[in-house]
Amino acid sequence: MFGAIEYLSGMETKQILYSRAIATGIHFTIAKPYAMFREKVASWIGADYSSSSLRKYAVDTAAMIVTSLPTYSIQLYLAGAPLKAMAVALPSAFMF
């Protein structure tokens, strides 16, 4: 999905492949901290396993937006994406 967004935003093939490789490293690195942050957000919102689907969705959405924007920005920057491509890819990533 993100590779397609990056392609449509105007990134070159080499940049897209580099971005995907960086993403793998980032996700391995932040998996545990993200899970801990998500649990903290759940406690702030007051959500647990018995909460409504809407409350659980709010937790997942809040945690993902807060962590994804900075990590995806760093990923695109390190991959050498031009600012114009980043301006298209970053907001598009949150639509899907």
PDB file of C-alpha atoms in Angstrom:
ATOM      1  CA  MET A   1       0.000   0.000   0.000  1.00  0.00           C
ATOM      2  CA  PHE A   2       2.665   2.534   1.020  1.00  0.00           C
ATOM      3  CA  GLY A   3       4.814   1.576  -1.972  1.00  0.00           C
ATOM      4  CA  ALA A   4       1.909   2.462  -4.264  1.00  0.00           C
ATOM      5  CA  ILE A   5       1.408   5.773  -2.463  1.00  0.00           C
ATOM      6  CA  GLU A   6       5.095   6.541  -2.807  1.00  0.00           C
ATOM      7  CA  TYR A   7       5.017   5.663  -6.515  1.00  0.00           C
ATOM      8  CA  LEU A   8       1.992   7.888  -7.109  1.00  0.00           C
ATOM      9  CA  SER A   9       3.623  10.717  -5.159  1.00  0.00           C
ATOM     10  CA  GLY A  10       6.477  10.768  -7.660  1.00  0.00           C
ATOM     11  CA  MET A  11       9.255   8.898  -5.884  1.00  0.00           C
ATOM     12  CA  GLU A  12      11.750   6.975  -7.992  1.00  0.00           C
ATOM     13  CA  THR A  13      11.905   3.176  -7.832  1.00  0.00           C
ATOM     14  CA  LYS A  14      15.212   3.219  -5.949  1.00  0.00           C
ATOM     15  CA  GLN A  15      13.765   5.611  -3.356  1.00  0.00           C
ATOM     16  CA  ILE A  16      10.675   3.425  -2.927  1.00  0.00           C
ATOM     17  CA  LEU A  17      12.753   0.280  -2.395  1.00  0.00           C
ATOM     18  CA  TYR A  18      14.991   2.102   0.070  1.00  0.00           C
ATOM     19  CA  SER A  19      11.931   3.456   1.868  1.00  0.00           C
ATOM     20  CA  ARG A  20      10.450  -0.048   2.210  1.00  0.00           C
ATOM     21  CA  ALA A  21      13.769  -1.371   3.574  1.00  0.00           C
ATOM     22  CA  ILE A  22      13.924   1.480   6.083  1.00  0.00           C
ATOM     23  CA  ALA A  23      10.310   0.787   7.081  1.00  0.00           C
ATOM     24  CA  THR A  24      11.204  -2.789   7.973  1.00  0.00           C
ATOM     25  CA  GLY A  25      13.983  -1.626  10.286  1.00  0.00           C
ATOM     26  CA  ILE A  26      11.828   1.073  11.846  1.00  0.00           C
ATOM     27  CA  HIS A  27       8.940  -1.317  12.519  1.00  0.00           C
ATOM     28  CA  PHE A  28      11.210  -3.889  14.156  1.00  0.00           C
ATOM     29  CA  THR A  29      12.714  -1.136  16.301  1.00  0.00           C
ATOM     30  CA  ILE A  30       9.495   0.516  17.451  1.00  0.00           C
ATOM     31  CA  ALA A  31       7.177  -2.495  17.759  1.00  0.00           C
ATOM     32  CA  LYS A  32       7.506  -2.904  21.522  1.00  0.00           C
ATOM     33  CA  PRO A  33       7.508   0.840  22.348  1.00  0.00           C
ATOM     34  CA  TYR A  34       4.455   1.271  20.082  1.00  0.00           C
ATOM     35  CA  ALA A  35       2.593  -1.538  21.876  1.00  0.00           C
ATOM     36  CA  MET A  36       3.405   0.046  25.234  1.00  0.00           C
ATOM     37  CA  PHE A  37       2.263   3.466  23.965  1.00  0.00           C
ATOM     38  CA  ARG A  38      -0.955   1.971  22.598  1.00  0.00           C
ATOM     39  CA  GLU A  39      -1.702   0.421  25.980  1.00  0.00           C
ATOM     40  CA  LYS A  40      -1.082   3.821  27.624  1.00  0.00           C
ATOM     41  CA  VAL A  41      -3.503   5.470  25.180  1.00  0.00           C
ATOM     42  CA  ALA A  42      -6.047   2.747  25.965  1.00  0.00           C
ATOM     43  CA  SER A  43      -5.757   3.502  29.666  1.00  0.00           C
ATOM     44  CA  TRP A  44      -6.118   7.271  29.026  1.00  0.00           C
ATOM     45  CA  ILE A  45      -9.252   6.665  26.960  1.00  0.00           C
ATOM     46  CA  GLY A  46     -10.480   4.043  29.397  1.00  0.00           C
ATOM     47  CA  ALA A  47     -10.615   1.203  26.893  1.00  0.00           C
ATOM     48  CA  ASP A  48     -10.116  -2.481  27.575  1.00  0.00           C
ATOM     49  CA  TYR A  49     -11.034  -5.793  25.937  1.00  0.00           C
ATOM     50  CA  SER A  50     -14.705  -5.402  26.878  1.00  0.00           C
ATOM     51  CA  SER A  51     -14.992  -1.843  25.507  1.00  0.00           C
ATOM     52  CA  SER A  52     -17.105  -0.975  22.501  1.00  0.00           C
ATOM     53  CA  SER A  53     -15.685  -1.304  19.014  1.00  0.00           C
ATOM     54  CA  LEU A  54     -15.815   2.474  18.626  1.00  0.00           C
ATOM     55  CA  ARG A  55     -13.696   3.031  21.746  1.00  0.00           C
ATOM     56  CA  LYS A  56     -11.141   0.432  20.606  1.00  0.00           C
ATOM     57  CA  TYR A  57     -11.056   2.055  17.165  1.00  0.00           C
ATOM     58  CA  ALA A  58     -10.395   5.441  18.816  1.00  0.00           C
ATOM     59  CA  VAL A  59      -7.437   3.955  20.698  1.00  0.00           C
ATOM     60  CA  ASP A  60      -5.951   2.363  17.588  1.00  0.00           C
ATOM     61  CA  THR A  61      -6.455   5.484  15.492  1.00  0.00           C
ATOM     62  CA  ALA A  62      -5.002   7.869  18.078  1.00  0.00           C
ATOM     63  CA  ALA A  63      -1.948   5.699  18.724  1.00  0.00           C
ATOM     64  CA  MET A  64      -1.280   5.161  15.031  1.00  0.00           C
ATOM     65  CA  ILE A  65      -1.563   8.805  14.019  1.00  0.00           C
ATOM     66  CA  VAL A  66       0.679  10.020  16.824  1.00  0.00           C
ATOM     67  CA  THR A  67       3.414   7.494  16.025  1.00  0.00           C
ATOM     68  CA  SER A  68       3.073   7.059  12.264  1.00  0.00           C
ATOM     69  CA  LEU A  69       3.468  10.629  11.111  1.00  0.00           C
ATOM     70  CA  PRO A  70       6.930  11.176  12.617  1.00  0.00           C
ATOM     71  CA  THR A  71       8.238   7.711  11.717  1.00  0.00           C
ATOM     72  CA  TYR A  72       6.945   7.858   8.130  1.00  0.00           C
ATOM     73  CA  SER A  73       8.372  11.378   7.744  1.00  0.00           C
ATOM     74  CA  ILE A  74      11.794  10.157   8.875  1.00  0.00           C
ATOM     75  CA  GLN A  75      11.533   7.134   6.600  1.00  0.00           C
ATOM     76  CA  LEU A  76      10.763   9.245   3.526  1.00  0.00           C
ATOM     77  CA  TYR A  77      13.505  11.737   4.379  1.00  0.00           C
ATOM     78  CA  LEU A  78      16.124   8.985   4.766  1.00  0.00           C
ATOM     79  CA  ALA A  79      14.994   7.429   1.479  1.00  0.00           C
ATOM     80  CA  GLY A  80      15.740  10.738  -0.252  1.00  0.00           C
ATOM     81  CA  ALA A  81      12.173  11.598  -1.176  1.00  0.00           C
ATOM     82  CA  PRO A  82      11.758  15.093  -2.572  1.00  0.00           C
ATOM     83  CA  LEU A  83       9.676  17.480  -0.444  1.00  0.00           C
ATOM     84  CA  LYS A  84       6.907  17.511  -3.059  1.00  0.00           C
ATOM     85  CA  ALA A  85       6.609  13.708  -2.889  1.00  0.00           C
ATOM     86  CA  MET A  86       6.604  13.840   0.916  1.00  0.00           C
ATOM     87  CA  ALA A  87       3.837  16.455   0.846  1.00  0.00           C
ATOM     88  CA  VAL A  88       1.702  14.060  -1.213  1.00  0.00           C
ATOM     89  CA  ALA A  89       2.650  10.796   0.493  1.00  0.00           C
ATOM     90  CA  LEU A  90       2.255  11.832   4.143  1.00  0.00           C
ATOM     91  CA  PRO A  91      -1.423  12.884   4.050  1.00  0.00           C
ATOM     92  CA  SER A  92      -2.285  10.078   1.598  1.00  0.00           C
ATOM     93  CA  ALA A  93      -0.887   7.477   3.989  1.00  0.00           C
ATOM     94  CA  PHE A  94      -3.547   8.341   6.572  1.00  0.00           C
ATOM     95  CA  MET A  95      -6.417   7.876   4.148  1.00  0.00           C
ATOM     96  CA  PHE A  96      -5.810   4.153   3.928  1.00  0.00           C
TER      97      PHE A  96
END
